[in-house]
Tab-separated table of C-alpha atoms in Angstrom:
chain	number	residue	atom	x	y	z
D	1	UNK	CA	-31.337	17.096	27.752
D	2	UNK	CA	-28.093	15.313	28.461
D	3	UNK	CA	-28.460	11.548	28.723
D	4	UNK	CA	-26.117	9.804	31.134
D	5	UNK	CA	-24.961	6.379	29.887
D	6	UNK	CA	-26.235	3.525	32.013
D	7	UNK	CA	-25.256	-0.110	32.356
D	8	UNK	CA	-27.265	-3.312	32.712
D	9	UNK	CA	-26.270	-6.724	33.965
D	10	UNK	CA	-26.818	-9.768	31.778
D	11	UNK	CA	-27.369	-13.137	33.430
D	12	UNK	CA	-26.059	-16.299	31.812
D	13	UNK	CA	-29.074	-18.593	31.271
D	14	UNK	CA	-27.280	-21.558	29.727
D	15	UNK	CA	-24.276	-22.744	27.784
D	16	UNK	CA	-23.490	-23.573	24.154
D	17	UNK	CA	-21.929	-26.926	23.329
D	18	UNK	CA	-20.471	-26.525	19.831
D	19	UNK	CA	-17.834	-28.182	17.634
D	20	UNK	CA	-15.756	-24.980	17.694
D	21	UNK	CA	-13.356	-25.036	20.633
D	22	UNK	CA	-11.103	-22.182	19.510
D	23	UNK	CA	-11.621	-18.885	17.694
D	24	UNK	CA	-9.630	-20.131	14.679
D	25	UNK	CA	-11.994	-23.125	14.321
D	26	UNK	CA	-15.222	-21.111	14.251
D	27	UNK	CA	-16.724	-20.179	10.878
D	28	UNK	CA	-17.167	-16.482	10.042
D	29	UNK	CA	-20.864	-17.252	10.067
D	30	UNK	CA	-22.480	-20.432	11.364
D	31	UNK	CA	-24.707	-20.441	8.288
D	32	UNK	CA	-21.709	-21.158	6.088
D	33	UNK	CA	-21.015	-24.428	7.884
D	34	UNK	CA	-24.089	-26.383	8.789
D	35	UNK	CA	-22.697	-28.232	11.801
D	36	UNK	CA	-24.880	-29.250	14.718
D	37	UNK	CA	-24.578	-27.785	18.192
D	38	UNK	CA	-26.465	-28.212	21.460
D	39	UNK	CA	-27.837	-25.387	23.553
D	40	UNK	CA	-28.136	-26.251	27.238
D	41	UNK	CA	-30.530	-24.082	29.212
D	42	UNK	CA	-29.984	-24.036	32.974
D	43	UNK	CA	-32.727	-25.851	34.911
D	44	UNK	CA	-34.234	-22.709	36.429
D	45	UNK	CA	-35.186	-21.424	32.970
D	46	UNK	CA	-36.681	-24.617	31.491
D	47	UNK	CA	-40.323	-23.431	31.873
D	48	UNK	CA	-39.457	-20.721	29.336
D	49	UNK	CA	-39.168	-23.397	26.625
D	50	UNK	CA	-42.894	-24.311	26.631
D	51	UNK	CA	-44.031	-24.769	22.985
D	52	UNK	CA	-40.608	-24.029	21.509
D	53	UNK	CA	-40.882	-27.331	19.592
D	54	UNK	CA	-43.327	-25.557	17.277
D	55	UNK	CA	-40.617	-23.194	15.959
D	56	UNK	CA	-38.548	-24.128	12.909
D	57	UNK	CA	-35.873	-21.443	13.385
D	58	UNK	CA	-34.525	-19.589	16.424
D	59	UNK	CA	-32.462	-16.505	17.122
D	60	UNK	CA	-29.736	-17.485	19.562
D	61	UNK	CA	-28.078	-14.672	21.531
D	62	UNK	CA	-24.841	-15.426	23.334
D	63	UNK	CA	-21.898	-13.609	24.893
D	64	UNK	CA	-18.718	-13.454	22.794
D	65	UNK	CA	-16.275	-13.182	25.676
D	66	UNK	CA	-13.221	-13.499	23.408
D	67	UNK	CA	-14.171	-10.256	21.622
D	68	UNK	CA	-12.467	-6.881	22.130
D	69	UNK	CA	-14.842	-4.216	23.490
D	70	UNK	CA	-12.590	-1.291	22.506
D	71	UNK	CA	-12.525	-1.882	18.741
D	72	UNK	CA	-14.812	0.394	16.673
D	73	UNK	CA	-13.446	-0.200	13.156
D	74	UNK	CA	-12.229	-3.458	11.659
D	75	UNK	CA	-11.318	-5.443	8.574
D	76	UNK	CA	-13.589	-8.342	7.672
D	77	UNK	CA	-13.019	-11.701	5.986
D	78	UNK	CA	-14.775	-10.255	2.903
D	79	UNK	CA	-12.137	-7.756	1.736
D	80	UNK	CA	-9.221	-5.451	2.585
D	81	UNK	CA	-11.249	-2.400	3.631
D	82	UNK	CA	-11.884	-1.083	7.129
D	83	UNK	CA	-15.523	-0.738	8.222
D	84	UNK	CA	-17.274	0.458	11.359
D	85	UNK	CA	-18.137	-2.491	13.608
D	86	UNK	CA	-21.841	-1.572	13.501
D	87	UNK	CA	-21.995	-2.522	9.826
D	88	UNK	CA	-20.097	-5.790	10.373
D	89	UNK	CA	-20.893	-8.939	12.364
D	90	UNK	CA	-17.441	-8.894	13.981
D	91	UNK	CA	-17.327	-10.283	17.546
D	92	UNK	CA	-15.327	-7.151	18.423
D	93	UNK	CA	-17.814	-4.421	19.429
D	94	UNK	CA	-18.766	-2.369	22.513
D	95	UNK	CA	-21.227	-5.028	23.728
D	96	UNK	CA	-20.135	-8.589	22.939
D	97	UNK	CA	-23.555	-9.924	21.979
D	98	UNK	CA	-23.405	-12.569	19.279
D	99	UNK	CA	-26.596	-13.328	17.375
D	100	UNK	CA	-27.222	-16.157	14.965
D	101	UNK	CA	-30.292	-17.642	13.287
D	102	UNK	CA	-30.278	-21.440	13.579
D	103	UNK	CA	-32.376	-24.340	12.367
D	104	UNK	CA	-34.065	-25.909	15.381
D	105	UNK	CA	-33.762	-29.689	15.106
D	106	UNK	CA	-34.820	-31.342	18.353
D	107	UNK	CA	-35.608	-30.728	22.002
D	108	UNK	CA	-34.632	-33.064	24.808
D	109	UNK	CA	-35.820	-31.443	28.026
D	110	UNK	CA	-33.653	-28.369	28.509
D	111	UNK	CA	-31.273	-29.308	25.668
D	112	UNK	CA	-31.928	-27.963	22.148
D	113	UNK	CA	-30.173	-29.451	19.135
D	114	UNK	CA	-29.635	-26.805	16.445
D	115	UNK	CA	-27.802	-26.383	13.143
D	116	UNK	CA	-25.867	-23.346	11.894
D	117	UNK	CA	-24.674	-21.813	15.179
D	118	UNK	CA	-21.295	-20.035	15.033
D	119	UNK	CA	-20.687	-19.741	18.792
D	120	UNK	CA	-17.543	-21.125	20.399
D	121	UNK	CA	-17.914	-24.146	22.650
D	122	UNK	CA	-18.692	-23.004	26.182
D	123	UNK	CA	-20.190	-19.644	25.173
D	124	UNK	CA	-22.689	-18.180	27.629
D	125	UNK	CA	-26.283	-18.282	26.386
D	126	UNK	CA	-28.187	-15.055	27.098
D	127	UNK	CA	-31.447	-15.333	25.134
D	128	UNK	CA	-33.467	-17.384	22.658
D	129	UNK	CA	-36.149	-15.759	20.490
D	130	UNK	CA	-38.424	-17.355	17.898
D	131	UNK	CA	-37.688	-16.439	14.283
D	132	UNK	CA	-40.728	-14.855	12.698
D	133	UNK	CA	-40.655	-14.515	8.889
D	134	UNK	CA	-43.246	-11.714	9.126
D	135	UNK	CA	-40.874	-9.433	11.034
D	136	UNK	CA	-37.414	-10.962	10.495
D	137	UNK	CA	-37.194	-12.011	6.832
D	138	UNK	CA	-36.048	-9.400	4.294
D	139	UNK	CA	-34.571	-11.241	1.309
D	140	UNK	CA	-34.042	-8.003	-0.642
D	141	UNK	CA	-31.919	-6.333	2.062
D	142	UNK	CA	-28.381	-5.425	1.026
D	143	UNK	CA	-25.033	-4.633	2.650
D	144	UNK	CA	-23.555	-2.308	0.038
D	145	UNK	CA	-19.909	-2.467	1.123
D	146	UNK	CA	-19.925	-6.227	0.703
D	147	UNK	CA	-19.120	-7.331	-2.839
D	148	UNK	CA	-22.017	-9.778	-3.016
D	149	UNK	CA	-24.237	-7.310	-1.180
D	150	UNK	CA	-25.123	-9.762	1.559
E	1	UNK	CA	-18.621	-30.628	34.610
E	2	UNK	CA	-20.730	-28.161	36.529
E	3	UNK	CA	-20.983	-24.787	34.842
E	4	UNK	CA	-21.313	-21.803	37.168
E	5	UNK	CA	-23.568	-19.059	35.780
E	6	UNK	CA	-21.711	-15.855	35.041
E	7	UNK	CA	-22.803	-12.290	34.426
E	8	UNK	CA	-21.680	-9.634	31.962
E	9	UNK	CA	-22.129	-5.880	32.005
E	10	UNK	CA	-23.765	-4.157	29.052
E	11	UNK	CA	-22.841	-0.560	28.298
E	12	UNK	CA	-25.390	1.830	26.890
E	13	UNK	CA	-23.997	3.140	23.586
E	14	UNK	CA	-26.830	5.461	22.635
E	15	UNK	CA	-30.507	6.246	23.000
E	16	UNK	CA	-33.660	5.628	20.956
E	17	UNK	CA	-35.930	8.556	20.131
E	18	UNK	CA	-39.264	7.015	19.134
E	19	UNK	CA	-42.930	8.055	18.897
E	20	UNK	CA	-43.825	5.564	21.664
E	21	UNK	CA	-43.549	7.229	25.052
E	22	UNK	CA	-45.423	4.593	27.070
E	23	UNK	CA	-45.702	0.818	26.969
E	24	UNK	CA	-49.378	1.019	25.952
E	25	UNK	CA	-48.448	3.129	22.913
E	26	UNK	CA	-45.832	0.761	21.512
E	27	UNK	CA	-46.882	-1.714	18.822
E	28	UNK	CA	-46.499	-5.443	19.502
E	29	UNK	CA	-43.965	-5.382	16.712
E	30	UNK	CA	-42.481	-2.278	15.114
E	31	UNK	CA	-42.966	-3.915	11.725
E	32	UNK	CA	-46.721	-3.665	12.089
E	33	UNK	CA	-46.567	0.118	12.325
E	34	UNK	CA	-44.088	1.711	10.002
E	35	UNK	CA	-43.386	4.845	12.008
E	36	UNK	CA	-40.023	6.572	11.918
E	37	UNK	CA	-37.632	6.745	14.856
E	38	UNK	CA	-34.144	8.153	15.397
E	39	UNK	CA	-31.260	6.264	16.906
E	40	UNK	CA	-28.715	8.493	18.601
E	41	UNK	CA	-25.283	6.959	19.089
E	42	UNK	CA	-23.126	8.556	21.784
E	43	UNK	CA	-20.167	10.492	20.361
E	44	UNK	CA	-17.526	8.060	21.567
E	45	UNK	CA	-18.956	5.314	19.339
E	46	UNK	CA	-19.446	7.308	16.111
E	47	UNK	CA	-16.369	5.784	14.379
E	48	UNK	CA	-18.229	2.455	14.523
E	49	UNK	CA	-20.728	3.786	11.960
E	50	UNK	CA	-18.203	3.968	9.066
E	51	UNK	CA	-19.934	2.668	5.883
E	52	UNK	CA	-23.258	2.004	7.598
E	53	UNK	CA	-24.925	4.113	4.880
E	54	UNK	CA	-24.429	1.152	2.544
E	55	UNK	CA	-26.857	-1.047	4.535
E	56	UNK	CA	-30.560	-1.108	3.679
E	57	UNK	CA	-31.695	-2.855	6.895
E	58	UNK	CA	-30.284	-3.018	10.421
E	59	UNK	CA	-30.753	-5.138	13.503
E	60	UNK	CA	-31.226	-2.785	16.443
E	61	UNK	CA	-30.600	-4.201	19.918
E	62	UNK	CA	-31.844	-2.225	22.895
E	63	UNK	CA	-32.583	-2.695	26.592
E	64	UNK	CA	-36.263	-3.143	27.517
E	65	UNK	CA	-36.006	-1.788	31.051
E	66	UNK	CA	-39.779	-1.899	31.586
E	67	UNK	CA	-39.736	-5.708	31.194
E	68	UNK	CA	-40.042	-8.226	34.046
E	69	UNK	CA	-36.965	-10.468	34.372
E	70	UNK	CA	-38.730	-13.106	36.485
E	71	UNK	CA	-41.434	-14.109	33.987
E	72	UNK	CA	-40.799	-17.395	32.109
E	73	UNK	CA	-44.255	-18.077	30.643
E	74	UNK	CA	-46.705	-15.581	29.205
E	75	UNK	CA	-49.781	-14.927	27.114
E	76	UNK	CA	-49.266	-13.079	23.837
E	77	UNK	CA	-51.399	-10.676	21.794
E	78	UNK	CA	-51.987	-13.532	19.337
E	79	UNK	CA	-54.230	-15.792	21.432
E	80	UNK	CA	-55.334	-17.004	24.868
E	81	UNK	CA	-52.649	-19.652	25.393
E	82	UNK	CA	-49.609	-19.502	27.644
E	83	UNK	CA	-46.195	-19.982	26.003
E	84	UNK	CA	-42.620	-20.066	27.218
E	85	UNK	CA	-40.989	-16.655	26.795
E	86	UNK	CA	-38.251	-18.155	24.603
E	87	UNK	CA	-40.798	-18.852	21.870
E	88	UNK	CA	-42.344	-15.365	22.149
E	89	UNK	CA	-40.976	-11.866	21.531
E	90	UNK	CA	-42.335	-10.642	24.864
E	91	UNK	CA	-40.260	-7.903	26.548
E	92	UNK	CA	-40.560	-10.000	29.732
E	93	UNK	CA	-37.618	-12.453	29.792
E	94	UNK	CA	-34.501	-13.195	31.876
E	95	UNK	CA	-32.381	-10.733	29.869
E	96	UNK	CA	-34.301	-7.680	28.661
E	97	UNK	CA	-32.735	-7.475	25.208
E	98	UNK	CA	-35.120	-6.212	22.553
E	99	UNK	CA	-34.246	-6.867	18.925
E	100	UNK	CA	-35.905	-5.423	15.864
E	101	UNK	CA	-35.106	-5.333	12.155
E	102	UNK	CA	-35.569	-1.816	10.784
E	103	UNK	CA	-35.390	-0.076	7.432
E	104	UNK	CA	-32.417	2.267	7.488
E	105	UNK	CA	-33.472	5.593	5.979
E	106	UNK	CA	-30.801	8.220	6.567
E	107	UNK	CA	-27.657	9.045	8.525
E	108	UNK	CA	-26.875	12.457	9.928
E	109	UNK	CA	-23.574	12.136	11.768
E	110	UNK	CA	-24.271	9.972	14.799
E	111	UNK	CA	-28.054	10.060	14.280
E	112	UNK	CA	-29.734	7.293	12.238
E	113	UNK	CA	-33.276	7.674	10.963
E	114	UNK	CA	-35.016	4.284	10.771
E	115	UNK	CA	-38.499	2.856	10.169
E	116	UNK	CA	-40.202	-0.051	11.961
E	117	UNK	CA	-38.580	0.148	15.405
E	118	UNK	CA	-40.792	-0.932	18.327
E	119	UNK	CA	-38.628	0.473	21.156
E	120	UNK	CA	-40.041	2.915	23.694
E	121	UNK	CA	-38.776	6.488	23.562
E	122	UNK	CA	-35.633	6.787	25.673
E	123	UNK	CA	-34.652	3.097	25.422
E	124	UNK	CA	-30.952	2.364	25.836
E	125	UNK	CA	-29.239	1.336	22.613
E	126	UNK	CA	-26.837	-1.586	23.087
E	127	UNK	CA	-25.861	-2.717	19.573
E	128	UNK	CA	-26.457	-2.250	15.849
E	129	UNK	CA	-25.711	-5.053	13.388
E	130	UNK	CA	-26.105	-5.090	9.601
E	131	UNK	CA	-28.924	-7.276	8.275
E	132	UNK	CA	-27.538	-9.872	5.895
E	133	UNK	CA	-30.109	-11.728	3.764
E	134	UNK	CA	-27.608	-14.568	3.306
E	135	UNK	CA	-27.624	-15.434	7.008
E	136	UNK	CA	-30.731	-13.678	8.380
E	137	UNK	CA	-33.546	-14.207	5.864
E	138	UNK	CA	-35.627	-17.390	6.148
E	139	UNK	CA	-39.019	-16.737	4.555
E	140	UNK	CA	-40.145	-20.343	5.074
E	141	UNK	CA	-39.555	-20.355	8.844
E	142	UNK	CA	-42.646	-21.008	10.976
E	143	UNK	CA	-43.805	-20.455	14.558
E	144	UNK	CA	-46.223	-23.352	14.920
E	145	UNK	CA	-48.146	-22.128	17.979
E	146	UNK	CA	-49.057	-18.916	16.152
E	147	UNK	CA	-52.198	-19.238	14.062
E	148	UNK	CA	-50.650	-17.631	11.007
E	149	UNK	CA	-47.414	-19.482	11.628
E	150	UNK	CA	-45.366	-16.322	11.706
C-alpha cells in the first residue's frame, strides 16, 4: 500500500518571552543556561491550564521559525562530524518543532514562569505537556555519537 | 504589543506501523505496554537518519488525527477529576502532537524498530529527536494531581 504524505496545520496557542532575542544569543540547550522565561498562553486556551500548578516540570513545544526545513544532515556544537538531523536537536529539520523540558516556577493567570527554556524571544507556543518521570525519565539513555554520550 | 496568532504547516515525514489499530486498543501510555512498532521514514528523509543507530532512546513525534482540537479540559484514566489538557497527555488538545519516548531496537534502512510507542497504526510521523539524559531525564519531577505523582 502506497501512503500519500499528508499535511496538518498547527495553531499558535501563545508566545514565548525569553532573554534570547537573536539566534546567536540562544544556548545550544536551555538546560545549559538556567535563565528564566515567561510563557504567555492566549486567553482562549487558559482553561487548559487547570491544575498545571501541581506539575514541577513541563515539556514546552514551540515553532522554530528561524530553522531551515530543507537540511537533513548537519554539524553540531559537540564536534566536527556530520550527523542526520533526526539524531541531533538542531532547529534545522523537516518540521521546525522545538521541544524543551523546563522547571515550572510560577503561574500568574495565563502566564507561566519557567527556567531552562532555549526558545528565542517571540517564538510561537504550540503545546505544553506535563513531564512524567514514569514515562519520560531514562537516565541510562545514551547518544553514542556524542563524546559524553548524552 | 498585540500578538496575532499564526499558523504553520506540518509535513508528514513517515508513517507508524503499530499493533494498535483502533483507539480502544492503544495503551494510555506506550511505556505501560512494551510492544514493538516500526517507524517508516519516507525515502526523501532517509539521509536524516545518519548515525541514529548510536542512540538508545528516541523521542517520536506524531500526529494524533483522532484527537479533538476543541477540548481544553478532560478526565484522565487516573481518576474522576477534570484537568486542563496542558497538564495531561490526552490526545485531545489544540495541536494534536503526540510525543513518546521509545527504546530504539534496530534500523533497517529507513525502517526503525522501536519498543514502547503508543501511536495508532497508520499515524503520521512528524519528527524524531534523540533522547539526551542530560537535558531530558528528571527522575524527581512530579505531577501533583496524579495520585502516584508521575
